Short mmCIF file of C-alpha atoms in Angstrom, two decimals:
data_model
loop_
_atom_site.label_atom_id
_atom_site.label_comp_id
_atom_site.label_asym_id
_atom_site.label_seq_id
_atom_site.Cartn_x
_atom_site.Cartn_y
_atom_site.Cartn_z
CA MET A 59 20.75 12.17 2.14
CA THR A 60 21.04 8.99 4.20
CA ILE A 61 18.35 7.47 6.55
CA LYS A 62 20.75 8.25 9.50
CA ASP A 63 20.97 11.96 8.57
CA ILE A 64 17.17 12.36 8.34
CA ALA A 65 16.86 10.52 11.59
CA LYS A 66 19.54 13.02 13.18
CA LEU A 67 17.42 16.07 11.65
CA VAL A 68 14.09 15.03 13.23
CA ASP A 69 15.65 13.83 16.49
CA GLY A 70 14.52 10.57 15.55
CA GLU A 71 15.21 6.84 16.84
CA LEU A 72 15.85 4.23 14.24
CA VAL A 73 13.69 0.75 14.65
CA GLY A 74 12.59 -1.97 12.11
CA ALA A 75 15.04 -2.94 9.52
CA PRO A 76 18.76 -1.77 9.81
CA ALA A 77 19.36 1.76 7.98
CA ASP A 78 20.99 0.78 4.70
CA ASP A 79 23.99 3.61 4.71
CA SER A 80 23.88 3.40 0.92
CA TYR A 81 20.38 4.35 0.33
CA ASP A 82 20.00 8.00 -1.07
CA VAL A 83 16.65 9.78 0.10
CA LYS A 84 15.84 12.61 -2.22
CA LYS A 85 12.20 13.00 -1.80
CA ALA A 86 9.47 12.84 0.54
CA PHE A 87 5.97 12.40 0.59
CA ALA A 88 3.53 13.17 3.87
CA SER A 89 0.45 11.26 4.12
CA ASP A 90 -1.87 9.37 6.45
CA LEU A 91 -4.10 8.07 3.61
CA MET A 92 -2.57 4.82 2.24
CA SER A 93 -4.27 4.84 -0.95
CA ASP A 94 -2.71 8.28 -1.77
CA VAL A 95 0.49 6.60 -1.13
CA LEU A 96 -0.34 3.80 -3.58
CA ARG A 97 -0.71 6.40 -6.45
CA PHE A 98 2.73 7.25 -6.81
CA SER A 99 6.15 6.00 -7.52
CA MET A 100 8.06 6.01 -4.29
CA GLU A 101 11.65 5.46 -5.60
CA GLU A 102 14.09 7.33 -3.39
CA THR A 103 11.66 8.38 -1.36
CA VAL A 104 10.80 8.79 2.65
CA LEU A 105 7.16 8.34 3.53
CA ILE A 106 6.09 10.65 6.54
CA THR A 107 3.02 9.74 8.35
CA GLY A 108 1.29 9.45 11.49
CA LEU A 109 -0.42 6.38 10.71
CA CYS A 110 1.22 3.80 12.77
CA ASN A 111 -0.07 0.21 12.01
CA ASN A 112 0.55 -2.78 10.19
CA GLN A 113 -1.29 -1.21 6.97
CA THR A 114 1.52 1.34 7.08
CA MET A 115 3.97 -1.48 6.47
CA ARG A 116 1.82 -3.28 3.75
CA THR A 117 1.40 -0.24 1.75
CA SER A 118 4.94 0.62 2.16
CA GLU A 119 5.91 -2.92 0.86
CA MET A 120 3.37 -2.54 -2.36
CA SER A 121 4.95 1.07 -2.99
CA ASP A 122 8.74 -0.48 -2.60
CA LEU A 123 9.35 2.13 0.04
CA ARG A 124 12.46 1.64 2.40
CA VAL A 125 11.99 4.19 4.81
CA VAL A 126 9.12 5.51 6.68
CA LEU A 127 9.12 8.47 9.15
CA ILE A 128 6.42 8.04 11.81
CA GLY A 129 5.76 11.39 13.40
CA ARG A 130 3.55 12.57 16.50
CA ASP A 131 5.06 10.15 18.78
CA LYS A 132 3.40 7.53 17.71
CA GLN A 133 4.87 3.83 18.80
CA PRO A 134 5.11 0.97 16.64
CA ASP A 135 3.82 -2.32 18.37
CA GLU A 136 5.76 -5.57 18.21
CA ASP A 137 3.79 -6.80 15.20
CA MET A 138 4.62 -3.93 13.23
CA LEU A 139 8.28 -3.91 13.99
CA GLU A 140 8.51 -7.50 13.09
CA LEU A 141 6.98 -6.61 9.60
CA ALA A 142 9.23 -3.90 9.13
CA GLU A 143 12.11 -6.10 9.75
CA ASP A 144 10.62 -8.73 7.42
CA LEU A 145 10.08 -6.46 4.67
CA ASP A 146 13.43 -4.78 4.75
CA ILE A 147 11.78 -1.36 5.97
CA THR A 148 13.62 1.06 8.36
CA LEU A 149 11.32 3.17 10.69
CA ILE A 150 12.52 6.62 12.18
CA LYS A 151 10.17 7.41 15.03
CA SER A 152 10.02 11.02 15.92
CA LYS A 153 8.29 13.10 18.41
CA PHE A 154 7.77 16.11 16.08
CA SER A 155 4.49 16.74 14.28
CA VAL A 156 4.21 15.77 10.68
CA PHE A 157 4.27 19.36 9.64
CA LYS A 158 7.32 20.18 11.54
CA ILE A 159 9.14 17.08 9.98
CA SER A 160 8.30 18.09 6.65
CA GLY A 161 9.56 21.63 7.07
CA ILE A 162 12.55 20.55 8.50
CA LEU A 163 13.11 18.08 5.79
CA TYR A 164 12.33 20.56 3.13
CA GLU A 165 14.74 22.97 4.69
CA ALA A 166 17.51 20.50 4.43
CA GLY A 167 16.98 19.95 0.54
CA ILE A 168 14.65 17.05 0.49
CA LYS A 169 12.34 17.48 -2.50
CA PRO A 170 8.37 17.16 -2.58
CA LEU A 171 7.19 14.05 -4.52
CA TYR A 172 5.65 16.77 -6.65
CA MET B 203 0.19 -21.35 -12.23
CA HIS B 204 -2.97 -21.01 -10.10
CA TYR B 205 -2.91 -19.64 -6.77
CA SER B 206 -6.02 -18.96 -4.17
CA PHE B 207 -6.12 -16.95 -1.03
CA ASP B 208 -9.21 -16.47 1.41
CA ILE B 209 -10.25 -13.14 2.42
CA GLU B 210 -11.64 -12.75 6.06
CA ARG B 211 -14.10 -9.90 6.59
CA GLY B 212 -12.73 -6.96 8.79
CA ASN B 213 -9.45 -8.78 9.25
CA PHE B 214 -7.03 -5.72 8.90
CA ALA B 215 -4.31 -7.54 10.96
CA ASP B 216 -3.63 -9.84 7.77
CA ALA B 217 -4.68 -7.76 5.12
CA GLY B 218 -2.21 -7.43 2.40
CA GLN B 219 -0.94 -11.07 2.96
CA ALA B 220 -2.23 -12.17 -0.54
CA SER B 221 -0.70 -9.34 -2.18
CA SER B 222 2.49 -9.88 -0.52
CA SER B 223 2.92 -13.62 -1.42
CA VAL B 224 2.02 -12.67 -5.14
CA LYS B 225 4.63 -9.80 -5.06
CA ARG B 226 7.43 -12.45 -3.85
CA LEU B 227 6.12 -14.76 -6.62
CA LEU B 228 6.52 -12.35 -9.18
CA LYS B 229 9.84 -11.46 -8.16
CA GLN B 230 11.00 -14.99 -8.06
CA LEU B 231 9.67 -15.44 -11.82
CA GLY B 232 11.75 -12.56 -12.82
CA VAL B 233 8.85 -10.17 -13.78
CA ALA B 234 9.90 -6.66 -14.37
CA PRO B 235 9.56 -4.21 -11.33
CA PRO B 236 7.48 -1.71 -12.86
CA ASN B 237 4.90 -4.64 -13.64
CA ILE B 238 5.19 -6.18 -10.30
CA LYS B 239 4.26 -2.76 -8.67
CA ARG B 240 1.37 -2.16 -10.98
CA THR B 241 -0.04 -5.54 -10.30
CA VAL B 242 0.63 -5.81 -6.60
CA VAL B 243 -0.97 -2.00 -6.14
CA ALA B 244 -4.14 -3.19 -8.04
CA LEU B 245 -4.43 -6.32 -5.97
CA PHE B 246 -3.76 -4.80 -2.80
CA GLU B 247 -6.54 -2.34 -3.45
CA ALA B 248 -8.78 -4.88 -4.28
CA GLU B 249 -7.89 -7.08 -1.34
CA ILE B 250 -8.58 -3.95 1.18
CA ASN B 251 -11.84 -3.22 -0.47
CA ALA B 252 -12.79 -6.63 0.04
CA ILE B 253 -11.83 -6.87 3.50
CA ALA B 254 -13.29 -3.46 4.20
CA HIS B 255 -16.48 -3.57 2.54
CA ALA B 256 -17.54 -7.19 2.14
CA TYR B 257 -18.22 -10.14 4.20
CA GLY B 258 -15.42 -12.22 3.28
CA GLY B 259 -14.27 -13.67 -0.31
CA LYS B 260 -11.78 -15.42 -2.19
CA ILE B 261 -8.58 -14.23 -4.47
CA ASP B 262 -7.97 -16.34 -7.53
CA VAL B 263 -4.82 -15.51 -9.35
CA ASP B 264 -3.76 -17.15 -12.68
CA ILE B 265 -0.09 -16.49 -14.07
CA ASP B 266 1.47 -17.53 -17.60
CA ASP B 267 3.93 -16.21 -19.56
CA GLY B 268 2.70 -12.99 -20.48
CA LYS B 269 0.17 -11.90 -17.99
CA ILE B 270 -1.43 -12.28 -14.64
CA VAL B 271 -5.11 -12.63 -14.14
CA MET B 272 -6.56 -11.75 -10.57
CA VAL B 273 -9.96 -12.34 -9.75
CA VAL B 274 -11.26 -10.91 -6.21
CA ALA B 275 -14.79 -12.18 -5.65
CA ASP B 276 -16.66 -11.19 -2.42
CA GLN B 277 -19.84 -11.81 -0.58
CA GLY B 278 -20.99 -8.44 0.27
CA PRO B 279 -23.15 -5.67 -0.20
CA GLY B 280 -22.40 -4.71 -3.86
CA ILE B 281 -21.83 -1.48 -5.39
CA PRO B 282 -25.05 0.48 -5.85
CA ASN B 283 -23.58 3.08 -8.30
CA LEU B 284 -20.45 1.98 -10.10
CA ASP B 285 -20.09 5.18 -12.05
CA LEU B 286 -19.89 6.98 -8.66
CA ALA B 287 -17.44 4.36 -7.10
CA MET B 288 -15.18 4.80 -10.05
CA GLN B 289 -14.91 8.59 -9.29
CA GLU B 290 -11.69 9.64 -7.53
CA GLY B 291 -12.46 10.81 -3.85
CA TRP B 292 -16.10 8.80 -3.70
CA SER B 293 -15.96 6.58 -0.50
CA THR B 294 -18.30 4.79 1.65
CA ALA B 295 -15.82 3.72 3.88
CA SER B 296 -16.42 3.21 7.57
CA PRO B 297 -14.73 5.35 10.40
CA GLN B 298 -12.77 1.99 11.25
CA VAL B 299 -11.71 1.56 7.73
CA ARG B 300 -10.47 5.02 7.73
CA GLU B 301 -8.51 4.64 10.95
CA MET B 302 -6.60 2.26 9.13
CA GLY B 303 -5.56 4.76 6.61
CA TYR B 304 -8.10 3.72 3.58
CA GLY B 305 -11.44 5.17 2.65
CA ALA B 306 -9.82 7.91 0.38
CA GLY B 307 -12.14 7.08 -2.50
CA MET B 308 -8.85 6.10 -4.66
CA GLY B 309 -9.37 2.32 -4.54
CA LEU B 310 -11.05 1.60 -7.60
CA PRO B 311 -9.51 4.51 -9.57
CA ASN B 312 -5.97 3.12 -8.73
CA ILE B 313 -6.97 -0.22 -9.66
CA ARG B 314 -8.15 0.94 -13.17
CA LYS B 315 -4.99 2.83 -13.55
CA ASN B 316 -2.82 0.12 -12.93
CA THR B 317 -4.34 -2.67 -14.83
CA ASP B 318 -4.64 -3.14 -18.61
CA GLU B 319 -7.98 -4.71 -18.56
CA LEU B 320 -10.54 -4.29 -15.62
CA LYS B 321 -14.15 -6.08 -15.33
CA ILE B 322 -16.18 -5.31 -12.38
CA ASP B 323 -19.42 -7.26 -11.83
CA THR B 324 -21.42 -6.21 -9.03
CA GLU B 325 -24.97 -7.16 -7.53
CA VAL B 326 -26.41 -5.30 -4.60
CA GLY B 327 -27.14 -7.57 -1.65
CA VAL B 328 -24.97 -10.31 -3.29
CA GLY B 329 -21.30 -9.23 -3.78
CA THR B 330 -18.77 -8.02 -6.21
CA THR B 331 -16.24 -9.75 -8.37
CA VAL B 332 -13.32 -7.68 -9.67
CA THR B 333 -11.41 -9.23 -12.64
CA MET B 334 -7.98 -7.46 -13.41
CA THR B 335 -5.48 -8.53 -15.94
CA VAL B 336 -1.85 -7.06 -16.34
CA TYR B 337 0.00 -7.89 -19.19
CA PHE B 338 3.79 -8.32 -18.65
CA ALA B 339 4.96 -7.65 -22.41
#
């Protein structure tokens, strides 16, 4: 599934780095704990989180994440948006809860990381 | 090649910059992506630990043909019980650190998982030095 298709499903807004239309998202992982994110391989994965700060970006960088879906209507500040662009990470902002986002993506065929 | 980075106590805004620099460097050197991932996850966890728990410190990185050695040395409270600290889920992180998304008690276990050699020297009231080696071969 493309990043733009995911954004549509969660009524989301794309910010940060431009969405790469060739990037195929197959899996999702939901967590607000960044050390848990660092435990796993994140290829072809979207991170769903309510944690909205620079550490979300740094953790995503170390994990080779290309797309992060921020739920609960959290608003990234300018620093975070700049970092996302620098690191080539696309952010999807959604007003939905992390649980609702997870349910929508699961129903649409996105697989759990494990 | 030798590189050094300073760690500032509680400076979460810049946390991860050293690990980010090392990641870029390893990419430029053509290190295989799985080895880059292991290296930077371990270094990032150690960097965050030093920022979250200690009073400042220093990161020294040495890279040669086949390996990277990373030494994260902090001046801090030390680790009273290293066996407990190595257990998944055990954490002494402050509420502020948890708000940053850390403090899950996975830092040292993640470091152990991603390194080939790990040495931790710690003294209560003095500080902790974490020495991590990753072989690229």
